[in-house]
Short mmCIF file of C-alpha atoms in Angstrom, two decimals:
data_model
loop_
_atom_site.label_atom_id
_atom_site.label_comp_id
_atom_site.label_asym_id
_atom_site.label_seq_id
_atom_site.Cartn_x
_atom_site.Cartn_y
_atom_site.Cartn_z
CA GLY A 1 -3.47 -16.79 2.16
CA ALA A 2 -3.55 -13.54 0.27
CA LYS A 3 -3.80 -11.37 3.37
CA ARG A 4 -0.56 -12.84 4.80
CA THR A 5 1.18 -12.26 1.47
CA GLU A 6 -0.01 -8.65 1.39
CA TYR A 7 1.08 -8.14 5.00
CA ASN A 8 4.56 -9.55 4.32
CA ALA A 9 4.97 -7.43 1.18
CA GLY A 10 3.89 -4.32 3.08
CA LYS A 11 6.30 -5.10 5.89
CA ARG A 12 9.18 -5.58 3.43
CA ALA A 13 8.41 -2.22 1.81
CA LYS A 14 8.16 -0.45 5.17
CA ASP A 15 11.40 -2.05 6.39
CA LEU A 16 13.24 -0.98 3.22
CA LEU A 17 12.00 2.60 3.55
CA GLU A 18 13.05 2.68 7.21
CA ILE A 19 16.51 1.32 6.36
CA LYS A 20 16.86 4.01 3.69
CA ARG A 21 15.69 6.59 6.27
CA VAL A 22 12.97 7.77 3.92
CA HIS A 23 10.14 9.83 5.31
CA PHE A 24 6.94 8.03 4.38
CA LYS A 25 3.30 8.03 5.31
CA PRO A 26 1.66 4.63 5.57
CA VAL A 27 -2.06 4.48 4.89
CA ASP A 28 -3.59 1.71 6.99
CA PHE A 29 -6.30 0.27 4.78
CA ASN A 30 -7.54 -1.99 7.59
CA ARG A 31 -7.93 0.99 9.93
CA LEU A 32 -9.93 2.86 7.31
CA ALA A 33 -12.17 -0.16 6.87
CA ARG A 34 -12.73 -0.47 10.64
CA GLU A 35 -13.74 3.20 10.82
CA GLY A 36 -16.31 2.72 8.04
CA ALA A 37 -18.96 0.44 9.56
CA ALA A 38 -19.62 -2.77 11.46
CA ASP A 39 -18.43 -6.22 10.32
CA THR A 40 -20.91 -6.37 7.44
CA GLY A 41 -18.38 -5.97 4.62
CA GLU A 42 -19.81 -2.51 4.09
CA ALA A 43 -16.85 -1.00 5.93
CA GLU A 44 -14.40 -2.43 3.42
CA ASN A 45 -16.49 -1.18 0.50
CA VAL A 46 -16.75 2.31 2.01
CA ALA A 47 -12.99 2.46 2.55
CA ILE A 48 -12.27 1.23 -0.97
CA GLN A 49 -14.63 3.74 -2.55
CA ARG A 50 -13.20 6.59 -0.48
CA LEU A 51 -9.63 5.81 -1.48
CA LEU A 52 -10.58 5.26 -5.13
CA THR A 53 -12.37 8.61 -5.23
CA GLU A 54 -9.33 10.32 -3.71
CA GLY A 55 -7.07 8.67 -6.30
CA LYS A 56 -5.14 6.89 -3.56
CA LEU A 57 -5.93 3.32 -4.52
CA GLN A 58 -4.88 1.29 -7.53
CA THR A 59 -6.67 -1.77 -8.87
CA SER A 60 -5.56 -4.52 -11.20
CA GLY A 61 -6.70 -4.16 -14.77
CA GLU A 62 -8.03 -7.70 -15.21
CA ASN A 63 -10.63 -7.93 -12.47
CA GLY A 64 -10.48 -4.71 -10.48
CA ASP A 65 -9.00 -6.30 -7.35
CA VAL A 66 -7.26 -3.88 -5.01
CA ILE A 67 -3.47 -4.11 -5.18
CA LEU A 68 -1.76 -4.09 -1.76
CA PRO A 69 0.66 -2.74 -0.76
CA GLN A 70 0.69 0.35 -2.94
CA ILE A 71 3.67 2.64 -3.03
CA PHE A 72 3.66 6.22 -4.23
CA ILE A 73 6.76 8.40 -4.55
CA ASP A 74 6.13 12.13 -4.77
CA GLY A 75 2.49 11.36 -5.51
CA GLN A 76 3.27 9.00 -8.39
CA TYR A 77 2.21 5.37 -8.14
CA ILE A 78 5.25 3.14 -8.66
CA GLY A 79 3.78 -0.26 -7.80
CA GLY A 80 4.06 -2.65 -4.92
CA ALA A 81 6.86 -3.99 -2.78
CA GLU A 82 8.56 -5.70 -5.73
CA ALA A 83 8.67 -2.44 -7.71
CA LEU A 84 10.18 -0.68 -4.70
CA GLN A 85 12.81 -3.40 -4.33
CA ASP A 86 13.57 -3.18 -8.07
CA MET A 87 14.15 0.57 -7.68
CA GLU A 88 16.51 -0.12 -4.78
CA ASP A 89 18.37 -2.79 -6.78
CA ASP A 90 18.76 -0.31 -9.66
CA GLY A 91 20.10 2.39 -7.30
CA LYS A 92 17.11 4.68 -7.88
CA LEU A 93 16.27 5.19 -4.19
CA ASP A 94 19.54 6.88 -3.24
#
């Protein structure tokens, strides 16, 4: 499902950054959710609200769903794994 797709996209992005030897800081959304509360769904909501408030989480315009993975370069949101791959294909990551 969607979670597997998000995981694979995140792994592709991480692998590309490691190949390029880029220093990056992954933010583990699942870890943040686990720290929030018990398995009531409240934990996920707390984590989402925290990241939204901090400006570290992007949502889709149509329905407000959280976009994962999210990649920022020098604090600027560039998109997901596909956007990162497009930058690599265009030679913008060198």
